[in-house]
XYZ file of C-alpha atoms in Angstrom:
274
model
C 0.096 0.025 0.166
C 2.768 2.632 1.007
C 4.506 1.989 -2.247
C 1.100 3.293 -4.110
C 0.486 5.915 -2.166
C 3.958 7.975 -1.999
C 4.155 8.175 -5.743
C 0.670 9.588 -5.759
C 1.679 11.883 -3.262
C 4.853 13.082 -4.817
C 2.640 13.443 -8.374
C 0.241 15.657 -6.196
C 2.587 18.026 -4.764
C 4.693 18.340 -8.370
C 1.339 20.039 -9.313
C 0.128 22.149 -6.020
C 2.334 25.362 -7.235
C 0.250 25.483 -10.779
C -3.042 26.013 -8.627
C -1.544 28.842 -7.148
C -0.298 30.937 -10.078
C -1.994 34.457 -10.057
C -3.817 34.531 -13.488
C -3.906 37.905 -15.696
C -5.451 38.518 -18.378
C -4.595 41.003 -20.732
C -7.288 41.445 -23.742
C -7.592 43.840 -27.058
C -5.780 44.616 -30.566
C -5.932 41.289 -32.483
C -2.580 42.967 -33.783
C -0.679 43.176 -30.766
C -2.101 40.139 -29.336
C 0.443 38.367 -31.940
C 3.486 39.339 -30.658
C 1.925 39.296 -27.000
C 1.678 35.453 -27.288
C 5.414 35.227 -27.222
C 5.651 37.665 -24.888
C 3.817 36.366 -22.262
C 4.976 32.440 -23.304
C 8.705 33.692 -22.232
C 7.238 35.616 -19.336
C 5.609 32.704 -17.650
C 8.530 30.179 -18.450
C 10.471 32.343 -15.738
C 7.664 33.511 -13.358
C 5.442 30.147 -12.275
C 3.507 31.976 -9.628
C 1.488 34.253 -12.418
C -0.053 33.020 -15.675
C -0.297 35.649 -18.476
C -3.350 35.229 -20.732
C -3.672 36.974 -23.909
C -6.871 37.777 -25.861
C -7.140 39.010 -29.210
C -10.515 40.766 -29.319
C -10.305 44.593 -30.729
C -8.862 47.554 -29.142
C -12.142 48.870 -28.592
C -13.032 45.808 -26.970
C -10.225 46.028 -24.973
C -10.153 49.444 -23.893
C -14.581 48.996 -22.803
C -13.189 45.599 -20.871
C -10.127 47.435 -18.653
C -12.389 50.625 -18.263
C -15.322 48.137 -16.873
C -12.805 46.703 -14.296
C -13.133 43.157 -16.194
C -9.535 42.493 -17.386
C -6.665 44.383 -15.689
C -4.853 44.927 -19.022
C -5.548 46.318 -21.955
C -3.461 46.421 -25.467
C -4.296 48.931 -28.599
C -3.068 49.434 -31.876
C -4.540 53.072 -32.228
C -4.372 55.899 -29.818
C -7.128 56.272 -27.026
C -9.489 59.247 -27.260
C -9.895 61.324 -24.452
C -13.036 59.965 -23.406
C -11.582 56.504 -23.722
C -8.515 57.457 -21.401
C -10.322 59.302 -18.888
C -8.042 60.454 -15.993
C -7.554 56.850 -14.200
C -5.810 54.820 -17.185
C -1.982 54.499 -17.447
C -1.401 54.124 -20.875
C 2.677 52.670 -22.191
C 4.109 52.718 -25.704
C 5.394 48.853 -26.480
C 6.445 49.741 -30.200
C 5.000 51.161 -33.304
C 4.005 49.088 -36.307
C 3.259 49.903 -40.298
C 0.075 48.941 -41.772
C 0.962 47.135 -45.173
C -1.626 47.553 -48.111
C -1.697 43.885 -49.260
C -2.849 42.365 -53.020
C -2.964 38.733 -54.571
C 0.441 37.508 -55.060
C -0.804 37.026 -58.808
C -1.815 40.960 -58.873
C 0.544 42.838 -61.021
C -0.071 45.969 -58.899
C 3.046 47.135 -56.940
C 2.268 50.640 -55.919
C -0.921 52.743 -55.300
C -0.883 56.842 -54.350
C -2.708 57.559 -51.558
C -5.436 58.983 -53.192
C -5.875 56.043 -55.288
C -6.384 54.245 -51.912
C -8.990 56.893 -50.603
C -10.879 56.242 -53.735
C -10.655 52.578 -53.643
C -12.322 52.124 -50.307
C -14.807 54.965 -51.021
C -16.195 53.127 -53.706
C -14.907 55.491 -56.408
C -12.472 53.401 -58.091
C -14.058 50.221 -58.593
C -12.095 48.323 -61.370
C -8.060 47.469 -61.433
C -7.799 48.947 -65.065
C -8.504 52.603 -63.189
C -5.108 52.188 -61.365
C -3.267 50.525 -64.579
C -4.125 47.097 -63.702
C -6.188 44.399 -65.358
C -10.042 45.028 -66.315
C -11.236 43.218 -63.558
C -13.501 44.391 -60.383
C -11.426 45.118 -57.127
C -12.709 43.214 -54.147
C -12.133 45.531 -51.013
C -11.912 44.318 -47.750
C -11.173 46.001 -44.517
C -11.800 45.287 -40.573
C -14.588 45.404 -38.068
C -15.382 48.749 -36.764
C -13.967 47.560 -33.523
C -10.113 47.273 -35.140
C -7.462 49.145 -34.157
C -6.250 48.697 -37.507
C -9.049 49.855 -39.320
C -9.305 52.930 -37.057
C -5.386 53.782 -37.912
C -6.006 53.093 -41.710
C -9.002 55.403 -42.009
C -7.688 57.946 -39.845
C -4.159 58.463 -41.719
C -5.711 58.061 -45.108
C -8.564 60.288 -44.038
C -11.584 58.177 -44.701
C -13.535 59.397 -41.090
C -16.087 62.012 -40.929
C -17.936 63.564 -37.678
C -21.627 62.846 -37.192
C -23.138 64.044 -33.973
C -19.762 64.971 -32.601
C -18.498 61.923 -32.963
C -15.346 60.668 -35.475
C -17.431 57.997 -37.805
C -16.076 55.559 -40.443
C -16.681 56.966 -44.203
C -15.918 53.981 -46.434
C -18.057 52.405 -48.795
C -20.549 50.171 -46.713
C -20.260 47.595 -49.057
C -16.810 46.692 -48.657
C -16.246 43.234 -47.100
C -15.673 43.082 -43.289
C -13.256 40.745 -41.617
C -12.528 40.608 -38.170
C -8.626 39.498 -38.033
C -5.530 40.276 -40.146
C -5.457 36.478 -40.609
C -8.643 36.542 -42.771
C -7.924 39.182 -44.474
C -4.950 37.793 -46.016
C -6.936 34.479 -45.953
C -9.562 36.292 -48.350
C -7.036 37.788 -50.362
C -4.946 34.750 -50.986
C -7.996 33.283 -52.738
C -9.519 36.175 -54.500
C -6.678 37.516 -57.456
C -8.748 40.951 -57.305
C -8.915 41.504 -53.530
C -6.961 44.550 -51.880
C -7.187 44.735 -48.172
C -4.435 46.275 -45.378
C -3.002 43.936 -42.266
C -0.307 44.800 -39.545
C 3.125 44.923 -41.013
C 4.219 42.235 -38.491
C 1.307 39.849 -40.089
C 2.492 39.959 -43.753
C 3.695 36.680 -45.007
C 3.904 34.798 -48.527
C 0.200 34.173 -48.743
C -0.259 37.596 -50.133
C 1.827 40.790 -51.359
C 2.179 44.070 -49.783
C 2.635 47.169 -52.012
C 4.181 50.648 -51.895
C 2.125 53.647 -51.442
C 3.118 56.606 -53.179
C 6.399 54.535 -53.875
C 7.441 54.040 -50.338
C 7.709 50.305 -49.435
C 6.178 49.053 -45.939
C 9.447 48.163 -44.407
C 10.815 48.993 -40.544
C 13.223 51.362 -41.857
C 10.690 53.596 -43.706
C 8.383 53.793 -40.609
C 11.618 54.552 -38.669
C 12.391 57.419 -40.940
C 8.795 58.730 -41.062
C 8.943 58.093 -44.972
C 5.653 55.327 -44.763
C 2.436 57.238 -44.284
C 0.822 54.091 -42.271
C 2.292 53.594 -38.839
C 0.789 53.458 -35.951
C 1.614 52.611 -31.862
C 1.486 49.460 -29.714
C -0.068 50.288 -26.369
C -0.625 48.709 -23.112
C -3.007 49.947 -20.545
C -4.372 49.417 -17.008
C -6.653 51.497 -14.401
C -4.575 52.817 -12.053
C -6.673 51.738 -9.202
C -7.437 48.297 -10.471
C -4.064 46.661 -11.344
C -2.012 43.866 -9.141
C 1.929 43.957 -8.667
C 1.980 41.031 -11.248
C 0.474 42.943 -13.836
C 2.896 45.891 -13.672
C 5.466 43.325 -13.508
C 4.730 41.787 -16.851
C 4.261 45.234 -18.028
C 7.737 46.112 -17.158
C 9.096 43.038 -18.931
C 7.743 44.102 -22.300
C 9.671 47.405 -22.222
C 12.751 45.593 -20.932
C 15.383 44.789 -23.080
C 14.801 41.374 -23.599
C 10.738 42.254 -24.569
C 12.064 44.835 -26.543
C 14.080 42.427 -28.283
C 11.299 39.966 -29.114
C 9.326 43.083 -30.450
C 11.914 43.529 -32.593
C 12.461 39.749 -33.785
C 8.655 40.158 -35.263
C 9.686 43.298 -37.268
C 8.135 45.956 -35.442
C 9.775 48.944 -34.021
C 11.187 48.917 -30.479
C 9.994 52.225 -28.465
C 13.937 52.416 -27.793
C 14.722 52.170 -31.726
C 11.807 55.078 -32.470
C 13.457 57.744 -30.499
């Protein structure tokens, strides 16, 4: 009997520390979540008393959840509005990212101007031949309204307007709306006539990133301010609703180790931008 009790007791004890790990949830931008998953995994390896759980639900949803006290940490790929930030929200800049305009790899278009992009998303340009391409209709893909990626893209391109004192989207309502960078890439990969925009760090061999006004979307051009579509990656929390575990993770993300991980994904570290 004793031979069976001892191994069982040892096995139980080996799992006890996990039950005492403090779970910290960080929710928000799907773009930031891509690198935040890796940052959290690395942090969890060396901090057995804490478990960082990442949830990509969109920048606006993350801001709402933090403001309502549902989660301690939020992440955003756009700047917060004054009403969102309030007086008790602490916002930390952790990196810079670019937005890449992407098309199908079979598309012979390699460059578009800001004006052409504006008119494509407004619905004024509807055929690739109008921008020097084939005589094929343009399938325009955008992100959901709560997406920080969409907010940044529209704001930088002037695709917004004020209604009842609120800044709202001014793109063609017939544009196809999807809810993640990966879905944008999937659709464009399967549609030779589609166009969309994704986080620069999400660009892979499934799509082709094109230049805007002759400037290609690479880290160097974000760093020297020559590329139009640049936006921040942010972490934020309510000052009165954050634990020491959450603060420790934020410090890790901003540390030399954390910033090296961010750079390895093709983003611009806070140090490099200065």
